[in-house]
Coordinates of C-alpha atoms in Angstrom, one line a residue:
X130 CA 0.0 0.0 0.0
X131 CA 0.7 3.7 -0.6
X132 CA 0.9 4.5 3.3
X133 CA 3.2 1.6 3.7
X134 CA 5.5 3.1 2.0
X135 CA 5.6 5.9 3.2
X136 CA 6.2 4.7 6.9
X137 CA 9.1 2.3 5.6
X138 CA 10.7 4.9 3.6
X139 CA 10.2 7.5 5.8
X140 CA 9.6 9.7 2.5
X141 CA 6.7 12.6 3.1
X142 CA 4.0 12.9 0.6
X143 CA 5.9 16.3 -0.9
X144 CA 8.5 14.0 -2.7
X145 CA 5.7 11.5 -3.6
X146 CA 3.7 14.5 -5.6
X147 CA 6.7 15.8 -7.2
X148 CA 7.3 12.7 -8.9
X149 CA 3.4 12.5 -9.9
X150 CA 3.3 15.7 -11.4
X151 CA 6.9 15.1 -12.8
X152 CA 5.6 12.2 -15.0
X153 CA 3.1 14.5 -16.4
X154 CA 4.4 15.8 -19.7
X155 CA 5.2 19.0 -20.5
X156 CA 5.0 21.7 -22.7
X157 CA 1.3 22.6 -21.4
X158 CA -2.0 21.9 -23.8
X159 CA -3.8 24.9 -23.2
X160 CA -7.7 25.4 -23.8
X161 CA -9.7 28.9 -24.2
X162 CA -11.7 28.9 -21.2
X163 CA -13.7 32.1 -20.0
X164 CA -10.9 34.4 -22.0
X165 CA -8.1 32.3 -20.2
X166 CA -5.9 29.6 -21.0
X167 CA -6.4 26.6 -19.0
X168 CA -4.1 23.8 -18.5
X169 CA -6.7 20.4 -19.4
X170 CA -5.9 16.7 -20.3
X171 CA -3.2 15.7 -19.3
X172 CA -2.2 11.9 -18.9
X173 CA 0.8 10.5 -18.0
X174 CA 2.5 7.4 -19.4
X175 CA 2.1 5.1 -16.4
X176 CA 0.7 4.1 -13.7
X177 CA 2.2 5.7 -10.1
X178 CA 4.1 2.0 -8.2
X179 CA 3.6 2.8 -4.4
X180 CA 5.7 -0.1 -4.0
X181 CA 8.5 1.8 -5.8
X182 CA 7.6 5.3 -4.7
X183 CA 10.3 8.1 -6.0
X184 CA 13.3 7.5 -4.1
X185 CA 14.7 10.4 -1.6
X186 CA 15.7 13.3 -2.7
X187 CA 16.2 14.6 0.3
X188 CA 13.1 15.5 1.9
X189 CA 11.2 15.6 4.7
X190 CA 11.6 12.4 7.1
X191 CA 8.6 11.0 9.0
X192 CA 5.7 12.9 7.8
X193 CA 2.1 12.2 8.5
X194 CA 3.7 8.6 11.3
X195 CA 6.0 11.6 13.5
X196 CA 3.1 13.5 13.6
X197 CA 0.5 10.8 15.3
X198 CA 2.5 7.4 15.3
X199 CA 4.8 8.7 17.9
X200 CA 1.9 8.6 20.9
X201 CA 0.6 11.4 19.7
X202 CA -3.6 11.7 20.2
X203 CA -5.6 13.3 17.7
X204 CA -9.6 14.1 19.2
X205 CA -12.1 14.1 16.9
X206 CA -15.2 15.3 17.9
X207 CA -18.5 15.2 15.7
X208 CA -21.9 14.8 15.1
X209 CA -22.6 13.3 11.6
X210 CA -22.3 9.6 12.6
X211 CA -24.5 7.7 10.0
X212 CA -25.0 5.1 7.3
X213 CA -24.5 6.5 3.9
X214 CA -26.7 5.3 1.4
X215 CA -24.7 6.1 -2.0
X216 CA -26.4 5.6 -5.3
X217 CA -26.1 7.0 -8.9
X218 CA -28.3 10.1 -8.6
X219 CA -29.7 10.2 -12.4
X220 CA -30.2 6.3 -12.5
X221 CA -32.4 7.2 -9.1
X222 CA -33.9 10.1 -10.2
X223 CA -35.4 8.3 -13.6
X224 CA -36.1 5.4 -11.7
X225 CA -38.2 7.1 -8.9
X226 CA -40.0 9.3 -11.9
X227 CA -38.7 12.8 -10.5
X228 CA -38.7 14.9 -13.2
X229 CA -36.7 18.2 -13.4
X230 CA -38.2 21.2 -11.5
X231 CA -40.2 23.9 -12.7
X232 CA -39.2 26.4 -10.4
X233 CA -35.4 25.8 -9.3
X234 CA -35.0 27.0 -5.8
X235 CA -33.7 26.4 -2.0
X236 CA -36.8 25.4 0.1
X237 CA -35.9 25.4 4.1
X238 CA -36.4 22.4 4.0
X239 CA -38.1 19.5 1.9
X240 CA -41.7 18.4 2.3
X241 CA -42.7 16.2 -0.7
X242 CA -40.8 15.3 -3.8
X243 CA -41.6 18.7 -5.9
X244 CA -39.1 20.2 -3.1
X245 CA -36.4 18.1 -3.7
X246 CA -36.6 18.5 -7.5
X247 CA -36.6 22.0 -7.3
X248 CA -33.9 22.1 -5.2
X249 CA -32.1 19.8 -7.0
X250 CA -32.5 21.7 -10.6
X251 CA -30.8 24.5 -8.4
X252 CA -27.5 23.0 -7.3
X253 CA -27.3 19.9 -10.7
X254 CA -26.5 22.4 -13.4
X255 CA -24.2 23.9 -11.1
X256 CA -22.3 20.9 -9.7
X257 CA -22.4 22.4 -6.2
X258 CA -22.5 20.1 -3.4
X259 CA -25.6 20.4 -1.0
X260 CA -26.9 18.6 2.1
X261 CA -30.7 19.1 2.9
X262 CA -33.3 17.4 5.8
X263 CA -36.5 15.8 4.5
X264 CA -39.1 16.6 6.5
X265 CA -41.5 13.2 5.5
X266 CA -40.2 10.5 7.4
X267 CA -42.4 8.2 5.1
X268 CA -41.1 9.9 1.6
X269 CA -37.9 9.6 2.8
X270 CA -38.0 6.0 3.6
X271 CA -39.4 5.3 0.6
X272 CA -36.8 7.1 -1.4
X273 CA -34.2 5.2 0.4
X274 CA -35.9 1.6 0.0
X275 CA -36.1 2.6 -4.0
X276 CA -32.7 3.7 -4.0
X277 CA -31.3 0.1 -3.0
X278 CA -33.3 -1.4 -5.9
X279 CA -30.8 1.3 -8.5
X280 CA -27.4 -0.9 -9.9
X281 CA -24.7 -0.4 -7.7
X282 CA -26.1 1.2 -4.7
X283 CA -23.5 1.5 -1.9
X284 CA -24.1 1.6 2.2
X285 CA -21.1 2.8 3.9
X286 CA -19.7 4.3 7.0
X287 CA -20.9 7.9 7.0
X288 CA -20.9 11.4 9.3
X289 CA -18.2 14.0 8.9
X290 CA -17.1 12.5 12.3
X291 CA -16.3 8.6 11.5
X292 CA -15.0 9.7 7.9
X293 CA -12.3 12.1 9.5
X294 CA -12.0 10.0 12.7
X295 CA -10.9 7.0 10.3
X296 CA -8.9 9.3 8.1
X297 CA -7.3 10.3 11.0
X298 CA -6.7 6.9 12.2
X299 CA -5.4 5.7 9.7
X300 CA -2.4 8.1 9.6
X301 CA -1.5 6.9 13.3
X302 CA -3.6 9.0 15.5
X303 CA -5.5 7.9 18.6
X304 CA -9.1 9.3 17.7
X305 CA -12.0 9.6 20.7
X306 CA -15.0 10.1 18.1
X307 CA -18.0 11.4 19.5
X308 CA -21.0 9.9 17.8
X309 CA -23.7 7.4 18.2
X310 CA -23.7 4.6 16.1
X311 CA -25.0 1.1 15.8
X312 CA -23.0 -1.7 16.7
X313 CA -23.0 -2.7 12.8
X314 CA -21.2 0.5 11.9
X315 CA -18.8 0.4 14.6
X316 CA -17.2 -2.8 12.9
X317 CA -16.2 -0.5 10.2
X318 CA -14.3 1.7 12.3
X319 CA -10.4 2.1 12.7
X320 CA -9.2 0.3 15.7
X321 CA -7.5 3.3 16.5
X322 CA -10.8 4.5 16.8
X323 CA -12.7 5.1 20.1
X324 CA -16.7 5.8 19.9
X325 CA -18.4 8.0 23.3
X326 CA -22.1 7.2 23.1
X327 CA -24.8 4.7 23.0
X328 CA -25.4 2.6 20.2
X329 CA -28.7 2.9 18.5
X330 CA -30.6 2.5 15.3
X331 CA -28.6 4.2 12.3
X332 CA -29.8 7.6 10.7
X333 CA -29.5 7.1 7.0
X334 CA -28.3 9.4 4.6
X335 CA -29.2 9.7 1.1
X336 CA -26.4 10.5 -1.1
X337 CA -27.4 11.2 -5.2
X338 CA -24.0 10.9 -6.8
X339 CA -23.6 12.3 -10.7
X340 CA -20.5 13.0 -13.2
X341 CA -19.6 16.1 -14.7
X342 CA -21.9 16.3 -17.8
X343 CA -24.7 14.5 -16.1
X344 CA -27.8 15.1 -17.6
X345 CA -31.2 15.1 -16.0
X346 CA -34.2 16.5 -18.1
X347 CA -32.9 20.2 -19.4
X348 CA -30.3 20.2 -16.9
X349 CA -26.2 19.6 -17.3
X350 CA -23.9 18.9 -14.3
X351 CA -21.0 21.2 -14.7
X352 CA -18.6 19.1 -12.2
X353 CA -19.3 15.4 -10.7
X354 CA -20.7 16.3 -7.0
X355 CA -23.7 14.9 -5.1
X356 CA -26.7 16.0 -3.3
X357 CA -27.3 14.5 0.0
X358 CA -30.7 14.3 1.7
X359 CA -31.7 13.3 5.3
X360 CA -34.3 12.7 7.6
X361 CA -32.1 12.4 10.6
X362 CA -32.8 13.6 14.4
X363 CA -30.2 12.5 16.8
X364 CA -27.4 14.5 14.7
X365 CA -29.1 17.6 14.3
X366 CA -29.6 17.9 18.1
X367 CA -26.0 17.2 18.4
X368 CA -26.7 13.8 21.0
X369 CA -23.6 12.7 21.9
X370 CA -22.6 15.8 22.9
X371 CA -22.7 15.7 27.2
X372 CA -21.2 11.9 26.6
X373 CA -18.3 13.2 24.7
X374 CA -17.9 16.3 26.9
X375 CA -17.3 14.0 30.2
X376 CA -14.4 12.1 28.5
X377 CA -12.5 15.4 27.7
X378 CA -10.4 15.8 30.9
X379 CA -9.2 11.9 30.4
X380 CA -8.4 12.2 26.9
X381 CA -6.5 15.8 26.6
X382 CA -6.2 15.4 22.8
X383 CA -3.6 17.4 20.5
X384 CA -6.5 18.2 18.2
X385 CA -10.3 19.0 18.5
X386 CA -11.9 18.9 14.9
X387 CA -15.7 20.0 14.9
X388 CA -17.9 19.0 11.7
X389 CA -21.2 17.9 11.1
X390 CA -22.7 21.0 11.9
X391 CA -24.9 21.3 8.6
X392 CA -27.2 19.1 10.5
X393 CA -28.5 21.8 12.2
X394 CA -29.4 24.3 9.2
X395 CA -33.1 24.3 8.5
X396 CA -33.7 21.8 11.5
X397 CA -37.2 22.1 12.6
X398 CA -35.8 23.4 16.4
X399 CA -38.1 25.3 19.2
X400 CA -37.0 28.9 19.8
X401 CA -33.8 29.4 21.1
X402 CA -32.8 25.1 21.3
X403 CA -30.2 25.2 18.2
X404 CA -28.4 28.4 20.0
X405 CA -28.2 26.8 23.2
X406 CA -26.9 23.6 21.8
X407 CA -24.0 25.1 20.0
X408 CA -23.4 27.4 22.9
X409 CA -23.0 24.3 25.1
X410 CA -20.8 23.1 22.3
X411 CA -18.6 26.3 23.0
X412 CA -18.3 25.3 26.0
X413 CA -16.3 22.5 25.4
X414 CA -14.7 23.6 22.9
X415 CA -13.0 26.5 25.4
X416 CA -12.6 23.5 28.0
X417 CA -10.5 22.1 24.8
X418 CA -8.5 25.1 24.7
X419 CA -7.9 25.6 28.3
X420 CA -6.0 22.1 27.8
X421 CA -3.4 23.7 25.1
X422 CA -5.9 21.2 22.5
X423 CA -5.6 23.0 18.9
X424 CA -9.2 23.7 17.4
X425 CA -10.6 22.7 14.6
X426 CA -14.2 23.4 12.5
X427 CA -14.8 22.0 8.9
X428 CA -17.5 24.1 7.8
X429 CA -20.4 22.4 4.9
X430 CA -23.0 23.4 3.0
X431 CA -25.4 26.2 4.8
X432 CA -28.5 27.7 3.6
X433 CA -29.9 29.1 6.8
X434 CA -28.8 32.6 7.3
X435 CA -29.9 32.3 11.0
X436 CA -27.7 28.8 11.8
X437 CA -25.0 30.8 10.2
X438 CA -25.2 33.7 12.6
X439 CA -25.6 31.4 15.4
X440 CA -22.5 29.7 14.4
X441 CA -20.4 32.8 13.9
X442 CA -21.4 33.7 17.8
X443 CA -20.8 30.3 19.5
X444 CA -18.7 28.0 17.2
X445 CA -16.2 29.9 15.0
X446 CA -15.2 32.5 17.6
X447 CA -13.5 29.6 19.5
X448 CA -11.5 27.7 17.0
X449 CA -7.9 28.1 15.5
X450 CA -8.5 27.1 12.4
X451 CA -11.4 26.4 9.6
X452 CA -11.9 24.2 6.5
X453 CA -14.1 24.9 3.6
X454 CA -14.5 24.4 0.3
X455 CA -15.2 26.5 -3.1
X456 CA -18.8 26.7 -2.0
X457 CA -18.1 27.8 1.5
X458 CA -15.5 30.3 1.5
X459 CA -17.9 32.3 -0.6
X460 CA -20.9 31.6 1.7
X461 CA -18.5 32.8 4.9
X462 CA -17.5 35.5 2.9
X463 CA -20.4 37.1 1.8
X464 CA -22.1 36.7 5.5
X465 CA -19.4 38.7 7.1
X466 CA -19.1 41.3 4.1
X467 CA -22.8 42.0 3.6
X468 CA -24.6 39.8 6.1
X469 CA -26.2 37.7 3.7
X470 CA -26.0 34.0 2.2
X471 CA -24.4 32.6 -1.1
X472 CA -25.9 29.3 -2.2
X473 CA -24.0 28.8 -5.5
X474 CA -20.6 30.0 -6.4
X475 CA -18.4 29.7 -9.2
X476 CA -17.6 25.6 -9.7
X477 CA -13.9 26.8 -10.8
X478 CA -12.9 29.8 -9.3
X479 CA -9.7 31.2 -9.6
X480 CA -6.7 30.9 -7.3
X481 CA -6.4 34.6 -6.8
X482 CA -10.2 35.0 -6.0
X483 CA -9.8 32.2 -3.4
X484 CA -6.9 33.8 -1.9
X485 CA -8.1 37.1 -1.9
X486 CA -11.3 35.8 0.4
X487 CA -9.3 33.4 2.2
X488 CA -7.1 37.0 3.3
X489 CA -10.5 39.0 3.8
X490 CA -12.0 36.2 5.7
X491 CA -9.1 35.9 8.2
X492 CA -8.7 39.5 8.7
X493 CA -12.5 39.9 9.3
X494 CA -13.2 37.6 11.9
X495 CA -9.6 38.2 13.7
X496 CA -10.7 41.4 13.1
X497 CA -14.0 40.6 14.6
X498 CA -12.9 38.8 17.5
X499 CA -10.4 41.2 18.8
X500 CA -12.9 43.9 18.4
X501 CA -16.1 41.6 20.9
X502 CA -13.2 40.8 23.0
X503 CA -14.3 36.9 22.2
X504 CA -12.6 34.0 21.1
X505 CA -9.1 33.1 20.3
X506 CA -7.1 34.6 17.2
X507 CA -7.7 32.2 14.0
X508 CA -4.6 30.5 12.6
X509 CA -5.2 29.0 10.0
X510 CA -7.6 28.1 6.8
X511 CA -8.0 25.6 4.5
X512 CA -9.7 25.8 1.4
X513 CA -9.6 22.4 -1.0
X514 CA -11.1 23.0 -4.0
X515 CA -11.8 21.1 -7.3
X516 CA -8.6 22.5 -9.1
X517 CA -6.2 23.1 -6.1
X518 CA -5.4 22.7 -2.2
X519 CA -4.7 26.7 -0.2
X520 CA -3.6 26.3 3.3
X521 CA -3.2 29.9 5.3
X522 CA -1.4 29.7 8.4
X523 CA -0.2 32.6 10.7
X524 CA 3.3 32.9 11.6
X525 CA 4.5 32.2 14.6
X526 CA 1.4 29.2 15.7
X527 CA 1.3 26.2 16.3
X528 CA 0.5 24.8 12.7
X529 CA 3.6 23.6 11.1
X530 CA 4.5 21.3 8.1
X531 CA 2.3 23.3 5.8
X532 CA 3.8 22.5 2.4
X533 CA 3.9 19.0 3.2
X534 CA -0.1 19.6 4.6
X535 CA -0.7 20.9 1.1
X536 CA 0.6 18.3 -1.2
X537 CA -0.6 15.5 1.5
X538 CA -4.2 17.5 1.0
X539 CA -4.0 16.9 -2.7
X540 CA -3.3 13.3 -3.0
X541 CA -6.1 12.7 -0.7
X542 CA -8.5 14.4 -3.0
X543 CA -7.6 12.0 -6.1
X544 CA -7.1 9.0 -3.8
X545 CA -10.6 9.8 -2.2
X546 CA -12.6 10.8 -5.3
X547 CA -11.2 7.7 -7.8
X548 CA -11.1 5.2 -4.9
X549 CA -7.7 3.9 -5.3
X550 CA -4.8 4.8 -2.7
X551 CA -2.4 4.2 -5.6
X552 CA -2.5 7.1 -8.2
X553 CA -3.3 6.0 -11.5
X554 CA -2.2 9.3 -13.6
X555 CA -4.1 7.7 -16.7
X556 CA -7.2 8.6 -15.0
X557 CA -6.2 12.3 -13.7
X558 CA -5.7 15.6 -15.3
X559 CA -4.9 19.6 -14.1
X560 CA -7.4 21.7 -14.7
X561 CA -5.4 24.6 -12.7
X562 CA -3.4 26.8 -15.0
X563 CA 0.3 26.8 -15.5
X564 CA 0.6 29.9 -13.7
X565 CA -1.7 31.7 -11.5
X566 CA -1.6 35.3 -9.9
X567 CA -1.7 35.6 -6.0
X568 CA -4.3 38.6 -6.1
X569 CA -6.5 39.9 -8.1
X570 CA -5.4 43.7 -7.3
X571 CA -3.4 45.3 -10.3
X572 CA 0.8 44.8 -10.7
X573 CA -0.1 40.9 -9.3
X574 CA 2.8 38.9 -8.9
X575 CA 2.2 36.1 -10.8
X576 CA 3.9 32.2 -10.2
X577 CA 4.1 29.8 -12.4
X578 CA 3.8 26.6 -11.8
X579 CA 7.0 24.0 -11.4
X580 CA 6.5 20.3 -11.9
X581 CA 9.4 19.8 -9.8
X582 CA 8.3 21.4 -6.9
X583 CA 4.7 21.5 -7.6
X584 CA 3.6 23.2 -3.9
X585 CA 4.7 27.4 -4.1
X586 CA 4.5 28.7 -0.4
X587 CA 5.2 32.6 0.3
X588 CA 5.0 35.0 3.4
X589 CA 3.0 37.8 3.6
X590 CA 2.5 40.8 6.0
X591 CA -0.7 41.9 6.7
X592 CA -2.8 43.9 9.2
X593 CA -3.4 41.1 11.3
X594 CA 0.3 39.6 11.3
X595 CA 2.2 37.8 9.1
X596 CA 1.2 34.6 7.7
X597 CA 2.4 31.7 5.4
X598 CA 0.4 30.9 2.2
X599 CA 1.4 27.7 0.5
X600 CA -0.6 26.3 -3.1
X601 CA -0.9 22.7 -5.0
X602 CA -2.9 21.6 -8.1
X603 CA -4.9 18.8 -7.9
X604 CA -4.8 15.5 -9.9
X605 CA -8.1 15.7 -10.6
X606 CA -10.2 12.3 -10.8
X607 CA -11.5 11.5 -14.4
X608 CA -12.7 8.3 -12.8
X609 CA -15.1 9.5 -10.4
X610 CA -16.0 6.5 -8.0
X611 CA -17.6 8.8 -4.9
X612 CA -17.6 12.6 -4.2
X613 CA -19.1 12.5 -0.5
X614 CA -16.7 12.5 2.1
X615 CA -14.0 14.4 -0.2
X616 CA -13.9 17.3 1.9
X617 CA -13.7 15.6 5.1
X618 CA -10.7 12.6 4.0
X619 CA -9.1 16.0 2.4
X620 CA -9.3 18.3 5.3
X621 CA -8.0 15.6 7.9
X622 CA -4.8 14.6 5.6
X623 CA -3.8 18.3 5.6
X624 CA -4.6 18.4 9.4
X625 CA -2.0 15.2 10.4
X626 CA 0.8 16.7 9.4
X627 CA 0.3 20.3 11.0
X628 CA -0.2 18.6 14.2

C-alpha cells in the first residue's frame, strides 16, 4: 500500500507528488476557457508504483507517522455519525419518476418530492454540493428503499465524524469520536478508533451521486458532485454531545476537529434550542483550549442565514483554524461582508479569487474577535477546491509542516474521489493553469507553476500579522467512484501533518 511506504521509507508525501506531477508531460496543452488559458488533459504514461515510490531526494523524514505514530492523540469530535446510502443520482432520479423542477430554488427544507426537484434543478447544473433534511419521514423512507433497488447502490460508513476520525486513524492517531452509532457501523471503524455514546438504530443518509456532464431532463452537471438528503434527528440535536464532553479531561487530545454541523441548518428546532446547543458546544470547545488542545471546524454546505449567525457567535469565535471548500468560502465570505448567504458560487474559481477571500476572511473575523473581546485569534484556513489545495497559516502558531499539509491534501483528493490509494495518472488531469496570480489587485505577482516542486508557499505581512500561504494543483479524478466525504478525507490529511 501507498501509506506503507511511506512509513518504511520514511519519504513525506511532498516528494511522492513531485514525482506524480513530474511524469506529467510537458510543454502545457492549453484550452480557451472564460478568456483564459487553462491547463486540461493531461495523462501521464504510467501508472504511479507505491511499491517503488520516487526514491529520496532529500526531503522531509517521517511525515504524517512523526506527527500521530509517535503517541501522539488526535480528538475528533463530531456529530454526523450515520449510514450513507450512495447511489447514482440520475439512474435514481429516472427510476423514482422525478422529473426536473419547474421552479429551481432552496426550500428550508423539503416536504414532498416537488421540493427536492426543485432544489435539486438548483445546485445539478451547477455541480455544487448540498446537504438538505427531509421533513417526511415516510417519503424519505421510501426514497431510500427505492434507491437500493438502483445498480450499484452502496451503504457505507458515514458522518463527517467517522470519515475524518478514520482518516485520522489511519495516519497513526488515537481518535476519541463522538457519535452514536450502531454496533453494525462500529465494525467498520479504525481500531485506533474510540466511539463515546450509545449505540442505536442508524440515521441514513441519502447520497445522489452524478459526473460532470450529467444530464437530467434540461439540466447539465458542470462538475461530478452529489446532493445528499436526510431525515435524521439525533445528529441535528447534536446527541452525543454531554457523553463526549465527560471524557475530555481523560483524553486531553492534541487536536479537536468539529464537523457535522450542517445538521443543524433548517432543523425544525423550538426557539432558542439550536443556540443553546451550539453554545454548550462552546463550552467545550473553550474546556479544549484551556488544555493547550488546537481547534478545529470543517465548515459544509449552509442555507440558513440564522444557523449561520448562530454559528459565527458560538462556534467559529473559538477555534484556531477552519476548512471549507469553493462553495463555502464564498458563503463565509459574503455573510461577514454584507450579512447575507451565497448558495452557488463559481464551480472553478480562480486561485487569486480564493486567496483574496481566504485574506479578507481571516482578517475579518480576527478582526471581529479582537474587536467583541471573544474567542481566540484564527490561525489557519484551508480551502480544498476542485482544481487546487490553499492552506493559510499565521506565523509564529502552532500549525507547522504546511507545504507537506498541502501536497498530503491533494493526494487525498484524487485518492478519495477515484477510490484507489495508488495514483493512476491515466485517469487524472490539471485543470489549474500553468501559472496563476496571487491577487487579483493590479501589478499581481504572478507564479508559475513547477513540476518539480509542484507546492509554491510565500509569506506575507498583513494587518493582522504575518502569515504563510502555500498552493498545489490537484490530480483531478476522471474516474469518479464517490464525491461524498471528499472534503472531510481531504481536510483531515492536511490536518496530520500540522499537528
Amino acid at each position: 500500500m501507498f501509506d506503507t511506504w511511506e512509513k518504511t521509507r520514511g519519504e513525506g508525501d511532498f516528494d511522492t507528488f513531485a514525482y506524480v506531477i513530474n511524469t506529467l508531460p510537458f510543454p502545457l496543452r492549453l484550452v480557451q476557457r472564460g478568456g483564459s488559458c487553462t491547463a486540461v488533459g493531461w495523462a501521464c504514461p504510467r501508472l504511479f508504483d507505491p511499491k517503488r515510490g520516487p526514491g529520496r531526494r532529500g526531503g522531509r523524514r517521517g511525515g504524517v507517522f512523526e506527527s500521530c505514530g509517535a503517541g501522539g492523540r488526535a480528538w475528533r469530535w463530531g456529530l454526523g455519525g450515520c449510514q450513507d446510502v450512495v447511489v447514482n443520482g440520475i439512474d435514481f432520479l429516472h427510476k423514482a419518476g422525478i422529473l426536473p423542477g419547474t421552479d429551481p430554488g432552496y426550500p428550508a427544507f423539503i416536504k414532498g418530492e416537488r421540493d427536492l426537484a426543485d432544489s435539486l434543478a438548483y445546485y445539478f447544473p451547477h455541480g455544487a454540493a448540498a446537504e438538505r433534511y427531509m421533513e417526511n419521514k415516510t417519503l424519505f423512507q421510501n426514497l431510500v428503499q427505492l434507491s437500493l433497488e438502483v445498480s450499484g447502490t452502496r451503504r457505507l460508513l458515514g458522518g463527517n465524524a467517522p470519515v475524518m476520525a478514520n482518516r485520522l486513524a489511519h495516519e497513526g492517531c488515537q481518535v476519541l469520536l463522538g457519535a452514536q452509532l450502531s454496533h453494525h457501523l462500529r465494525k467498520h471503524l479504525h481500531k485506533r478508533v474510540s466511539v463515546t455514546g450509545d449505540p442505536l438504530q442508524d440515521d441514513i443518509h441519502l447520497i445522489l451521486e452524478y459526473p460532470k456532464g450529467g444530464k437530467w431532463g434540461p439540466y447539465e452537471a458542470m462538475r461530478a458532485n452529489r446532493f445528499i438528503v436526510h431525515n435524521d434527528v439525533h445528529n441535528a440535536v447534536l446527541s452525543s454531545l454531554e457523553d463526549f464532553h465527560s471524557r475530555l479531561e481523560t483524553f486531553r487530545p492534541d487536536l479537536l476537529v468539529i464537523g457535522g454541523l450542517q445538521m443543524m441548518d433548517n432543523f425544525p428546532f423550538q426557539p432558542g434550542e439550536r443556540l443553546r446547543r451550539l453554545q454548550k458546544l462552546g463550552a467545550a470547545m473553550e474546556v479544549a483550549t484551556r488544555q493547550g488542545t488546537l481547534v478545529h471546524f470543517e465548515l459544509a454546505s449552509f442555507a440558513d442565514r440564522d444557523t449561520l449567525k448562530e454559528l459565527m457567535e458560538a462556534v467559529v469565535p473559538r477555534a484556531d483554524s477552519l476548512g471549507m471548500n469553493e462553495q463555502e468560502l464564498p458563503n463565509l465570505h459574503s455573510l461577514l461582508q454584507r450579512g447575507e448567504v451565497t448558495l452557488v458560487a463559481d464551480a472553478y474559481p480562480r486561485v487569486a479569487t480564493v486567496l483574496d477571500e481566504m485574506r479578507e476572511v481571516f482578517s475579518l473575523l480576527n478582526q471581529r474577535h479582537r474587536r467583541d473581546g471573544m474567542g481566540r485569534r484564527l490561525s489557519r484556513l484551508h480551502v480544498h477546491t476542485l482544481a487546487f489545495q490553499a492552506i493559510l497559516t499565521a506565523q509564529g502558531s502552532a500549525w507547522k509542516n504546511t507545504m507537506s499539509a498541502t501536497a498530503k491534501a491533494s493526494l487525498t483528493a484524487n485518492r478519495h474521489v477515484c477510490g484507489s490509494v495508488a495514483i493512476d495518472c491515466g485517469k487524472a488531469r490539471l485543470i489549474m493553469d500553468d501559472s496563476f496570480a496571487v491577487s487579483r489587485k493590479p501589478q499581481s505577482r504572478r507564479i508559475q507553476l513547477r513540476p518539480e516542486r509542484p507546492v509554491t508557499c510565500w509569506h506575507e505581512d498583513a494587518s493582522e500579522g504575518k502569515y504563510e500561504v502555500c498552493v498545489a494543483p490537484v490530480l483531478v479524478c476522471t474516474d469518479v467512484y464517490q464525491t461524498a466525504g471528499g472534503g472531510d478525507n481531504i481536510s483531515a490529511a492536511g490536518l496530520v501533518l500540522q499537528i
